[in-house]
């Protein structure tokens, strides 16, 4: 084959390749709708997600440049807040007076607890209020394991 023959064959092959490429570009730009195949209903079910395995690398070896071991980090202690005991509301307690019997040493104290007046002897317990001791001027009571002294009101 001569040199020109080879050139003509190669030009023909190149022209066919570029012609095919040009045809595909022009046919895709044309506005003629192509007849498409029937649409098939496709259901999509994703695959279940698998949990990835994780790992941790601990570098607890000597530093090759400094020659020192790494410092161990102290774990932070989590301090949990202690649950507070709900505060018991203080009851309104007033001492209004006492009554004695002249023939005996028995004393009866007039104590008002939350607006209700009660007659109490020593060691009596009313509404979680215990009368410990008393005199004409003041009484000592225990309420919620706390001892209080209450002065007499006029």
mmCIF file of the C-alpha atoms, coordinates in Angstrom:
data_MODEL
# 
_entry.id   MODEL 
# 
loop_
_atom_site.group_PDB 
_atom_site.id 
_atom_site.type_symbol 
_atom_site.label_atom_id 
_atom_site.label_alt_id 
_atom_site.label_comp_id 
_atom_site.label_asym_id 
_atom_site.label_entity_id 
_atom_site.label_seq_id 
_atom_site.pdbx_PDB_ins_code 
_atom_site.Cartn_x 
_atom_site.Cartn_y 
_atom_site.Cartn_z 
_atom_site.occupancy 
_atom_site.B_iso_or_equiv 
_atom_site.pdbx_formal_charge 
_atom_site.auth_seq_id 
_atom_site.auth_comp_id 
_atom_site.auth_asym_id 
_atom_site.auth_atom_id 
_atom_site.pdbx_PDB_model_num 
ATOM 1   C CA . UNK A 1 1   ? 0.000   0.000  0.000   1.00 0.00 ? 1   UNK A CA 1 
ATOM 2   C CA . UNK A 1 2   ? 1.089   3.405  -0.782  1.00 0.00 ? 2   UNK A CA 1 
ATOM 3   C CA . UNK A 1 3   ? 1.502   6.186  1.649   1.00 0.00 ? 3   UNK A CA 1 
ATOM 4   C CA . UNK A 1 4   ? -1.527  8.095  0.324   1.00 0.00 ? 4   UNK A CA 1 
ATOM 5   C CA . UNK A 1 5   ? -3.753  5.022  0.599   1.00 0.00 ? 5   UNK A CA 1 
ATOM 6   C CA . UNK A 1 6   ? -3.036  4.679  4.283   1.00 0.00 ? 6   UNK A CA 1 
ATOM 7   C CA . UNK A 1 7   ? -3.789  8.355  4.808   1.00 0.00 ? 7   UNK A CA 1 
ATOM 8   C CA . UNK A 1 8   ? -7.173  8.067  3.040   1.00 0.00 ? 8   UNK A CA 1 
ATOM 9   C CA . UNK A 1 9   ? -8.152  5.013  5.075   1.00 0.00 ? 9   UNK A CA 1 
ATOM 10  C CA . UNK A 1 10  ? -7.221  6.733  8.337   1.00 0.00 ? 10  UNK A CA 1 
ATOM 11  C CA . UNK A 1 11  ? -9.112  9.899  7.298   1.00 0.00 ? 11  UNK A CA 1 
ATOM 12  C CA . UNK A 1 12  ? -12.202 7.793  6.579   1.00 0.00 ? 12  UNK A CA 1 
ATOM 13  C CA . UNK A 1 13  ? -12.042 6.052  9.989   1.00 0.00 ? 13  UNK A CA 1 
ATOM 14  C CA . UNK A 1 14  ? -11.561 9.402  11.771  1.00 0.00 ? 14  UNK A CA 1 
ATOM 15  C CA . UNK A 1 15  ? -14.483 10.916 9.850   1.00 0.00 ? 15  UNK A CA 1 
ATOM 16  C CA . UNK A 1 16  ? -16.733 7.977  10.777  1.00 0.00 ? 16  UNK A CA 1 
ATOM 17  C CA . UNK A 1 17  ? -15.829 8.267  14.500  1.00 0.00 ? 17  UNK A CA 1 
ATOM 18  C CA . UNK A 1 18  ? -16.413 12.056 14.583  1.00 0.00 ? 18  UNK A CA 1 
ATOM 19  C CA . UNK A 1 19  ? -19.590 11.645 12.567  1.00 0.00 ? 19  UNK A CA 1 
ATOM 20  C CA . UNK A 1 20  ? -20.958 9.142  15.086  1.00 0.00 ? 20  UNK A CA 1 
ATOM 21  C CA . UNK A 1 21  ? -20.093 11.464 17.975  1.00 0.00 ? 21  UNK A CA 1 
ATOM 22  C CA . UNK A 1 22  ? -21.705 14.448 16.219  1.00 0.00 ? 22  UNK A CA 1 
ATOM 23  C CA . UNK A 1 23  ? -24.862 12.459 15.436  1.00 0.00 ? 23  UNK A CA 1 
ATOM 24  C CA . UNK A 1 24  ? -25.293 11.444 19.073  1.00 0.00 ? 24  UNK A CA 1 
ATOM 25  C CA . UNK A 1 25  ? -24.865 15.053 20.252  1.00 0.00 ? 25  UNK A CA 1 
ATOM 26  C CA . UNK A 1 26  ? -27.333 16.454 17.697  1.00 0.00 ? 26  UNK A CA 1 
ATOM 27  C CA . UNK A 1 27  ? -29.887 13.693 18.350  1.00 0.00 ? 27  UNK A CA 1 
ATOM 28  C CA . UNK A 1 28  ? -29.793 14.358 22.098  1.00 0.00 ? 28  UNK A CA 1 
ATOM 29  C CA . UNK A 1 29  ? -30.404 18.082 21.531  1.00 0.00 ? 29  UNK A CA 1 
ATOM 30  C CA . UNK A 1 30  ? -33.412 17.552 19.260  1.00 0.00 ? 30  UNK A CA 1 
ATOM 31  C CA . UNK A 1 31  ? -36.811 18.162 20.815  1.00 0.00 ? 31  UNK A CA 1 
ATOM 32  C CA . UNK A 1 32  ? -38.464 15.101 19.283  1.00 0.00 ? 32  UNK A CA 1 
ATOM 33  C CA . UNK A 1 33  ? -39.635 12.872 22.108  1.00 0.00 ? 33  UNK A CA 1 
ATOM 34  C CA . UNK A 1 34  ? -38.497 9.361  21.734  1.00 0.00 ? 34  UNK A CA 1 
ATOM 35  C CA . UNK A 1 35  ? -40.891 6.573  22.358  1.00 0.00 ? 35  UNK A CA 1 
ATOM 36  C CA . UNK A 1 36  ? -39.878 5.211  25.707  1.00 0.00 ? 36  UNK A CA 1 
ATOM 37  C CA . UNK A 1 37  ? -40.381 1.751  26.979  1.00 0.00 ? 37  UNK A CA 1 
ATOM 38  C CA . UNK A 1 38  ? -43.207 1.121  29.390  1.00 0.00 ? 38  UNK A CA 1 
ATOM 39  C CA . UNK A 1 39  ? -42.491 2.465  32.836  1.00 0.00 ? 39  UNK A CA 1 
ATOM 40  C CA . UNK A 1 40  ? -42.036 -0.246 35.378  1.00 0.00 ? 40  UNK A CA 1 
ATOM 41  C CA . UNK A 1 41  ? -43.030 0.339  39.001  1.00 0.00 ? 41  UNK A CA 1 
ATOM 42  C CA . UNK A 1 42  ? -39.908 -0.115 41.069  1.00 0.00 ? 42  UNK A CA 1 
ATOM 43  C CA . UNK A 1 43  ? -40.095 -0.597 44.781  1.00 0.00 ? 43  UNK A CA 1 
ATOM 44  C CA . UNK A 1 44  ? -37.107 0.550  46.792  1.00 0.00 ? 44  UNK A CA 1 
ATOM 45  C CA . UNK A 1 45  ? -36.164 -1.208 49.973  1.00 0.00 ? 45  UNK A CA 1 
ATOM 46  C CA . UNK A 1 46  ? -32.927 0.049  51.491  1.00 0.00 ? 46  UNK A CA 1 
ATOM 47  C CA . UNK A 1 47  ? -30.570 -2.472 52.961  1.00 0.00 ? 47  UNK A CA 1 
ATOM 48  C CA . UNK A 1 48  ? -30.385 -2.512 56.745  1.00 0.00 ? 48  UNK A CA 1 
ATOM 49  C CA . UNK A 1 49  ? -27.606 -0.352 58.112  1.00 0.00 ? 49  UNK A CA 1 
ATOM 50  C CA . UNK A 1 50  ? -24.846 -2.338 59.707  1.00 0.00 ? 50  UNK A CA 1 
ATOM 51  C CA . UNK A 1 51  ? -23.130 -0.961 62.754  1.00 0.00 ? 51  UNK A CA 1 
ATOM 52  C CA . UNK A 1 52  ? -19.524 -0.094 62.030  1.00 0.00 ? 52  UNK A CA 1 
ATOM 53  C CA . UNK A 1 53  ? -16.842 -1.662 64.100  1.00 0.00 ? 53  UNK A CA 1 
ATOM 54  C CA . UNK A 1 54  ? -14.708 0.828  65.948  1.00 0.00 ? 54  UNK A CA 1 
ATOM 55  C CA . UNK A 1 55  ? -11.330 0.493  67.542  1.00 0.00 ? 55  UNK A CA 1 
ATOM 56  C CA . UNK A 1 56  ? -9.015  2.588  69.629  1.00 0.00 ? 56  UNK A CA 1 
ATOM 57  C CA . UNK A 1 57  ? -5.272  2.893  69.328  1.00 0.00 ? 57  UNK A CA 1 
ATOM 58  C CA . UNK A 1 58  ? -3.414  3.477  72.552  1.00 0.00 ? 58  UNK A CA 1 
ATOM 59  C CA . UNK A 1 59  ? 0.021   4.916  72.125  1.00 0.00 ? 59  UNK A CA 1 
ATOM 60  C CA . UNK A 1 60  ? 1.529   4.089  75.485  1.00 0.00 ? 60  UNK A CA 1 
ATOM 61  C CA . UNK A 1 61  ? 5.068   3.614  74.265  1.00 0.00 ? 61  UNK A CA 1 
ATOM 62  C CA . UNK A 1 62  ? 8.171   5.765  74.675  1.00 0.00 ? 62  UNK A CA 1 
ATOM 63  C CA . UNK A 1 63  ? 8.447   8.857  72.469  1.00 0.00 ? 63  UNK A CA 1 
ATOM 64  C CA . UNK A 1 64  ? 11.292  8.094  70.007  1.00 0.00 ? 64  UNK A CA 1 
ATOM 65  C CA . UNK A 1 65  ? 12.407  11.744 69.789  1.00 0.00 ? 65  UNK A CA 1 
ATOM 66  C CA . UNK A 1 66  ? 12.116  12.934 73.381  1.00 0.00 ? 66  UNK A CA 1 
ATOM 67  C CA . UNK A 1 67  ? 12.708  9.614  75.090  1.00 0.00 ? 67  UNK A CA 1 
ATOM 68  C CA . UNK A 1 68  ? 9.879   10.172 77.565  1.00 0.00 ? 68  UNK A CA 1 
ATOM 69  C CA . UNK A 1 69  ? 6.736   8.228  78.309  1.00 0.00 ? 69  UNK A CA 1 
ATOM 70  C CA . UNK A 1 70  ? 3.414   9.938  77.728  1.00 0.00 ? 70  UNK A CA 1 
ATOM 71  C CA . UNK A 1 71  ? 1.684   11.434 80.739  1.00 0.00 ? 71  UNK A CA 1 
ATOM 72  C CA . UNK A 1 72  ? -1.345  9.552  81.860  1.00 0.00 ? 72  UNK A CA 1 
ATOM 73  C CA . UNK A 1 73  ? -4.488  11.601 81.775  1.00 0.00 ? 73  UNK A CA 1 
ATOM 74  C CA . UNK A 1 74  ? -6.467  11.631 84.957  1.00 0.00 ? 74  UNK A CA 1 
ATOM 75  C CA . UNK A 1 75  ? -10.025 10.574 84.521  1.00 0.00 ? 75  UNK A CA 1 
ATOM 76  C CA . UNK A 1 76  ? -12.474 13.241 85.488  1.00 0.00 ? 76  UNK A CA 1 
ATOM 77  C CA . UNK A 1 77  ? -14.713 12.158 88.280  1.00 0.00 ? 77  UNK A CA 1 
ATOM 78  C CA . UNK A 1 78  ? -18.305 12.838 87.647  1.00 0.00 ? 78  UNK A CA 1 
ATOM 79  C CA . UNK A 1 79  ? -19.806 14.308 90.759  1.00 0.00 ? 79  UNK A CA 1 
ATOM 80  C CA . UNK A 1 80  ? -23.468 13.626 90.803  1.00 0.00 ? 80  UNK A CA 1 
ATOM 81  C CA . UNK A 1 81  ? -25.639 16.058 92.629  1.00 0.00 ? 81  UNK A CA 1 
ATOM 82  C CA . UNK A 1 82  ? -27.165 14.494 95.681  1.00 0.00 ? 82  UNK A CA 1 
ATOM 83  C CA . UNK A 1 83  ? -30.897 14.604 95.519  1.00 0.00 ? 83  UNK A CA 1 
ATOM 84  C CA . UNK A 1 84  ? -32.117 17.202 97.927  1.00 0.00 ? 84  UNK A CA 1 
ATOM 85  C CA . UNK A 1 85  ? -34.709 16.123 100.376 1.00 0.00 ? 85  UNK A CA 1 
ATOM 86  C CA . UNK A 1 86  ? -37.816 18.130 99.826  1.00 0.00 ? 86  UNK A CA 1 
ATOM 87  C CA . UNK A 1 87  ? -38.068 20.856 102.417 1.00 0.00 ? 87  UNK A CA 1 
ATOM 88  C CA . UNK A 1 88  ? -40.901 20.270 104.804 1.00 0.00 ? 88  UNK A CA 1 
ATOM 89  C CA . UNK A 1 89  ? -42.790 23.526 105.185 1.00 0.00 ? 89  UNK A CA 1 
ATOM 90  C CA . UNK A 1 90  ? -42.609 24.950 108.654 1.00 0.00 ? 90  UNK A CA 1 
ATOM 91  C CA . UNK A 1 91  ? -45.874 24.912 110.512 1.00 0.00 ? 91  UNK A CA 1 
ATOM 92  C CA . UNK A 1 92  ? -47.019 28.074 112.235 1.00 0.00 ? 92  UNK A CA 1 
ATOM 93  C CA . UNK A 1 93  ? -46.793 27.395 115.981 1.00 0.00 ? 93  UNK A CA 1 
ATOM 94  C CA . UNK A 1 94  ? -47.628 30.004 118.645 1.00 0.00 ? 94  UNK A CA 1 
ATOM 95  C CA . UNK A 1 95  ? -47.742 29.689 122.412 1.00 0.00 ? 95  UNK A CA 1 
ATOM 96  C CA . UNK A 1 96  ? -50.677 31.602 123.882 1.00 0.00 ? 96  UNK A CA 1 
ATOM 97  C CA . UNK A 1 97  ? -50.594 30.658 127.548 1.00 0.00 ? 97  UNK A CA 1 
ATOM 98  C CA . UNK A 1 98  ? -50.931 28.030 130.228 1.00 0.00 ? 98  UNK A CA 1 
ATOM 99  C CA . UNK A 1 99  ? -53.369 26.948 132.863 1.00 0.00 ? 99  UNK A CA 1 
ATOM 100 C CA . UNK A 1 100 ? -52.462 25.297 136.181 1.00 0.00 ? 100 UNK A CA 1 
ATOM 101 C CA . UNK A 1 101 ? -54.479 23.592 138.842 1.00 0.00 ? 101 UNK A CA 1 
ATOM 102 C CA . UNK A 1 102 ? -53.689 24.978 142.263 1.00 0.00 ? 102 UNK A CA 1 
ATOM 103 C CA . UNK A 1 103 ? -53.938 21.627 144.025 1.00 0.00 ? 103 UNK A CA 1 
ATOM 104 C CA . UNK A 1 104 ? -51.741 19.635 141.551 1.00 0.00 ? 104 UNK A CA 1 
ATOM 105 C CA . UNK A 1 105 ? -48.620 20.449 139.587 1.00 0.00 ? 105 UNK A CA 1 
ATOM 106 C CA . UNK A 1 106 ? -50.264 19.580 136.264 1.00 0.00 ? 106 UNK A CA 1 
ATOM 107 C CA . UNK A 1 107 ? -49.908 22.283 133.588 1.00 0.00 ? 107 UNK A CA 1 
ATOM 108 C CA . UNK A 1 108 ? -51.985 22.582 130.442 1.00 0.00 ? 108 UNK A CA 1 
ATOM 109 C CA . UNK A 1 109 ? -50.460 24.664 127.630 1.00 0.00 ? 109 UNK A CA 1 
ATOM 110 C CA . UNK A 1 110 ? -52.449 26.489 124.975 1.00 0.00 ? 110 UNK A CA 1 
ATOM 111 C CA . UNK A 1 111 ? -50.606 25.945 121.673 1.00 0.00 ? 111 UNK A CA 1 
ATOM 112 C CA . UNK A 1 112 ? -51.884 27.103 118.290 1.00 0.00 ? 112 UNK A CA 1 
ATOM 113 C CA . UNK A 1 113 ? -50.699 24.871 115.409 1.00 0.00 ? 113 UNK A CA 1 
ATOM 114 C CA . UNK A 1 114 ? -51.571 26.057 111.873 1.00 0.00 ? 114 UNK A CA 1 
ATOM 115 C CA . UNK A 1 115 ? -54.404 28.213 113.143 1.00 0.00 ? 115 UNK A CA 1 
ATOM 116 C CA . UNK A 1 116 ? -56.005 25.544 115.366 1.00 0.00 ? 116 UNK A CA 1 
ATOM 117 C CA . UNK A 1 117 ? -55.722 25.869 119.132 1.00 0.00 ? 117 UNK A CA 1 
ATOM 118 C CA . UNK A 1 118 ? -54.822 22.733 121.076 1.00 0.00 ? 118 UNK A CA 1 
ATOM 119 C CA . UNK A 1 119 ? -54.566 21.956 124.807 1.00 0.00 ? 119 UNK A CA 1 
ATOM 120 C CA . UNK A 1 120 ? -51.326 20.069 125.391 1.00 0.00 ? 120 UNK A CA 1 
ATOM 121 C CA . UNK A 1 121 ? -49.663 18.388 128.345 1.00 0.00 ? 121 UNK A CA 1 
ATOM 122 C CA . UNK A 1 122 ? -45.945 17.628 128.520 1.00 0.00 ? 122 UNK A CA 1 
ATOM 123 C CA . UNK A 1 123 ? -44.859 14.852 126.087 1.00 0.00 ? 123 UNK A CA 1 
ATOM 124 C CA . UNK A 1 124 ? -48.077 15.207 124.036 1.00 0.00 ? 124 UNK A CA 1 
ATOM 125 C CA . UNK A 1 125 ? -47.751 14.814 120.257 1.00 0.00 ? 125 UNK A CA 1 
ATOM 126 C CA . UNK A 1 126 ? -50.241 16.618 118.028 1.00 0.00 ? 126 UNK A CA 1 
ATOM 127 C CA . UNK A 1 127 ? -49.720 17.076 114.273 1.00 0.00 ? 127 UNK A CA 1 
ATOM 128 C CA . UNK A 1 128 ? -46.096 15.850 114.557 1.00 0.00 ? 128 UNK A CA 1 
ATOM 129 C CA . UNK A 1 129 ? -45.382 18.526 117.188 1.00 0.00 ? 129 UNK A CA 1 
ATOM 130 C CA . UNK A 1 130 ? -44.164 17.200 120.563 1.00 0.00 ? 130 UNK A CA 1 
ATOM 131 C CA . UNK A 1 131 ? -44.220 19.425 123.657 1.00 0.00 ? 131 UNK A CA 1 
ATOM 132 C CA . UNK A 1 132 ? -40.943 18.816 125.511 1.00 0.00 ? 132 UNK A CA 1 
ATOM 133 C CA . UNK A 1 133 ? -41.069 21.370 128.336 1.00 0.00 ? 133 UNK A CA 1 
ATOM 134 C CA . UNK A 1 134 ? -42.681 24.652 129.191 1.00 0.00 ? 134 UNK A CA 1 
ATOM 135 C CA . UNK A 1 135 ? -42.983 27.536 131.574 1.00 0.00 ? 135 UNK A CA 1 
ATOM 136 C CA . UNK A 1 136 ? -45.165 30.628 131.845 1.00 0.00 ? 136 UNK A CA 1 
ATOM 137 C CA . UNK A 1 137 ? -42.952 32.532 129.361 1.00 0.00 ? 137 UNK A CA 1 
ATOM 138 C CA . UNK A 1 138 ? -41.867 29.941 126.755 1.00 0.00 ? 138 UNK A CA 1 
ATOM 139 C CA . UNK A 1 139 ? -42.209 26.337 125.592 1.00 0.00 ? 139 UNK A CA 1 
ATOM 140 C CA . UNK A 1 140 ? -39.806 23.921 123.898 1.00 0.00 ? 140 UNK A CA 1 
ATOM 141 C CA . UNK A 1 141 ? -41.184 21.772 121.103 1.00 0.00 ? 141 UNK A CA 1 
ATOM 142 C CA . UNK A 1 142 ? -39.806 19.208 118.660 1.00 0.00 ? 142 UNK A CA 1 
ATOM 143 C CA . UNK A 1 143 ? -41.033 19.229 115.077 1.00 0.00 ? 143 UNK A CA 1 
ATOM 144 C CA . UNK A 1 144 ? -39.358 17.238 112.234 1.00 0.00 ? 144 UNK A CA 1 
ATOM 145 C CA . UNK A 1 145 ? -36.507 16.275 114.611 1.00 0.00 ? 145 UNK A CA 1 
ATOM 146 C CA . UNK A 1 146 ? -35.738 19.940 115.257 1.00 0.00 ? 146 UNK A CA 1 
ATOM 147 C CA . UNK A 1 147 ? -36.066 21.455 118.693 1.00 0.00 ? 147 UNK A CA 1 
ATOM 148 C CA . UNK A 1 148 ? -37.394 25.018 118.863 1.00 0.00 ? 148 UNK A CA 1 
ATOM 149 C CA . UNK A 1 149 ? -38.153 27.389 121.701 1.00 0.00 ? 149 UNK A CA 1 
ATOM 150 C CA . UNK A 1 150 ? -41.281 29.481 121.260 1.00 0.00 ? 150 UNK A CA 1 
ATOM 151 C CA . UNK A 1 151 ? -41.936 32.562 123.374 1.00 0.00 ? 151 UNK A CA 1 
ATOM 152 C CA . UNK A 1 152 ? -45.415 33.339 124.669 1.00 0.00 ? 152 UNK A CA 1 
ATOM 153 C CA . UNK A 1 153 ? -47.439 35.836 122.656 1.00 0.00 ? 153 UNK A CA 1 
ATOM 154 C CA . UNK A 1 154 ? -49.393 38.566 124.393 1.00 0.00 ? 154 UNK A CA 1 
# 
